[in-house]
Amino acid sequence: MTVDPQTHPLPKRKNPKPSNVEFMKLRRREKAEMVVLCGEKPQRTISAEKYRYALATLEPLLN
């Protein structure tokens, strides 16, 4: 599955500080209210290709 950069462009970076990834373990019968996929990428971890792959994977679940 490929994502068209024209319809899903990478968000522009708002500040130069690296962002963090936080994981939360949900309890039994708990559901997440929100999934955040942030385009602000730390300098050495996420590439544009990985961001678009994650977006393409998560988008059908969010709609």
PDB file of C-alpha atoms in Angstrom:
ATOM      1  CA  MET A   1       0.000   0.000   0.000  1.00  0.00           C
ATOM      2  CA  THR A   2       1.494   3.323  -1.024  1.00  0.00           C
ATOM      3  CA  VAL A   3       0.499   6.761   0.099  1.00  0.00           C
ATOM      4  CA  ASP A   4       0.453   9.610  -2.374  1.00  0.00           C
ATOM      5  CA  PRO A   5       2.578  12.491  -1.036  1.00  0.00           C
ATOM      6  CA  GLN A   6       0.238  14.952  -2.754  1.00  0.00           C
ATOM      7  CA  THR A   7      -2.794  13.810  -0.746  1.00  0.00           C
ATOM      8  CA  HIS A   8      -0.851  13.010   2.448  1.00  0.00           C
ATOM      9  CA  PRO A   9       2.086  15.431   2.649  1.00  0.00           C
ATOM     10  CA  LEU A  10       4.418  15.313   5.606  1.00  0.00           C
ATOM     11  CA  PRO A  11       3.500  17.951   8.177  1.00  0.00           C
ATOM     12  CA  LYS A  12       5.896  20.842   8.466  1.00  0.00           C
ATOM     13  CA  ARG A  13       8.066  20.871  11.535  1.00  0.00           C
ATOM     14  CA  LYS A  14       6.878  23.435  14.085  1.00  0.00           C
ATOM     15  CA  ASN A  15       9.833  23.390  16.422  1.00  0.00           C
ATOM     16  CA  PRO A  16      13.273  21.821  16.147  1.00  0.00           C
ATOM     17  CA  LYS A  17      13.007  19.860  19.410  1.00  0.00           C
ATOM     18  CA  PRO A  18      12.813  16.069  19.020  1.00  0.00           C
ATOM     19  CA  SER A  19       9.517  14.466  19.908  1.00  0.00           C
ATOM     20  CA  ASN A  20       9.037  11.357  22.009  1.00  0.00           C
ATOM     21  CA  VAL A  21       7.098   8.182  21.482  1.00  0.00           C
ATOM     22  CA  GLU A  22       5.036   7.158  24.457  1.00  0.00           C
ATOM     23  CA  PHE A  23       3.324   3.815  24.824  1.00  0.00           C
ATOM     24  CA  MET A  24       0.435   3.216  27.137  1.00  0.00           C
ATOM     25  CA  LYS A  25      -0.716  -0.218  28.144  1.00  0.00           C
ATOM     26  CA  LEU A  26      -4.491  -0.378  28.230  1.00  0.00           C
ATOM     27  CA  ARG A  27      -6.291  -2.418  30.833  1.00  0.00           C
ATOM     28  CA  ARG A  28      -8.734  -5.135  29.919  1.00  0.00           C
ATOM     29  CA  ARG A  29     -11.847  -3.724  28.188  1.00  0.00           C
ATOM     30  CA  GLU A  30     -10.241  -0.300  27.864  1.00  0.00           C
ATOM     31  CA  LYS A  31     -10.194   1.402  24.499  1.00  0.00           C
ATOM     32  CA  ALA A  32      -8.038   4.220  23.229  1.00  0.00           C
ATOM     33  CA  GLU A  33      -9.876   7.421  22.416  1.00  0.00           C
ATOM     34  CA  MET A  34      -7.148   8.842  20.245  1.00  0.00           C
ATOM     35  CA  VAL A  35      -4.181   7.785  18.143  1.00  0.00           C
ATOM     36  CA  VAL A  36      -1.643  10.488  17.396  1.00  0.00           C
ATOM     37  CA  LEU A  37       0.812  10.100  14.566  1.00  0.00           C
ATOM     38  CA  CYS A  38       3.140  13.045  14.790  1.00  0.00           C
ATOM     39  CA  GLY A  39       5.054  14.273  11.790  1.00  0.00           C
ATOM     40  CA  GLU A  40       7.679  15.966  13.884  1.00  0.00           C
ATOM     41  CA  LYS A  41      10.492  13.518  13.569  1.00  0.00           C
ATOM     42  CA  PRO A  42      13.520  13.189  15.793  1.00  0.00           C
ATOM     43  CA  GLN A  43      16.723  13.508  13.825  1.00  0.00           C
ATOM     44  CA  ARG A  44      17.704   9.852  13.803  1.00  0.00           C
ATOM     45  CA  THR A  45      14.597   7.726  14.277  1.00  0.00           C
ATOM     46  CA  ILE A  46      11.714   8.085  11.816  1.00  0.00           C
ATOM     47  CA  SER A  47      12.042   8.597   8.085  1.00  0.00           C
ATOM     48  CA  ALA A  48       9.432   9.966   5.692  1.00  0.00           C
ATOM     49  CA  GLU A  49       8.948   6.448   4.319  1.00  0.00           C
ATOM     50  CA  LYS A  50       8.262   5.020   7.788  1.00  0.00           C
ATOM     51  CA  TYR A  51       5.878   7.896   8.559  1.00  0.00           C
ATOM     52  CA  ARG A  52       3.889   7.310   5.370  1.00  0.00           C
ATOM     53  CA  TYR A  53       3.798   3.547   5.979  1.00  0.00           C
ATOM     54  CA  ALA A  54       2.463   4.097   9.503  1.00  0.00           C
ATOM     55  CA  LEU A  55      -0.078   6.588   8.187  1.00  0.00           C
ATOM     56  CA  ALA A  56      -1.265   4.156   5.506  1.00  0.00           C
ATOM     57  CA  THR A  57      -1.528   1.387   8.098  1.00  0.00           C
ATOM     58  CA  LEU A  58      -3.415   3.426  10.698  1.00  0.00           C
ATOM     59  CA  GLU A  59      -5.687   5.475   8.444  1.00  0.00           C
ATOM     60  CA  PRO A  60      -8.233   2.689   7.722  1.00  0.00           C
ATOM     61  CA  LEU A  61      -8.500   2.013  11.457  1.00  0.00           C
ATOM     62  CA  LEU A  62      -9.221   5.656  12.233  1.00  0.00           C
ATOM     63  CA  ASN A  63     -11.957   6.125   9.620  1.00  0.00           C
TER      64      ASN A  63
END
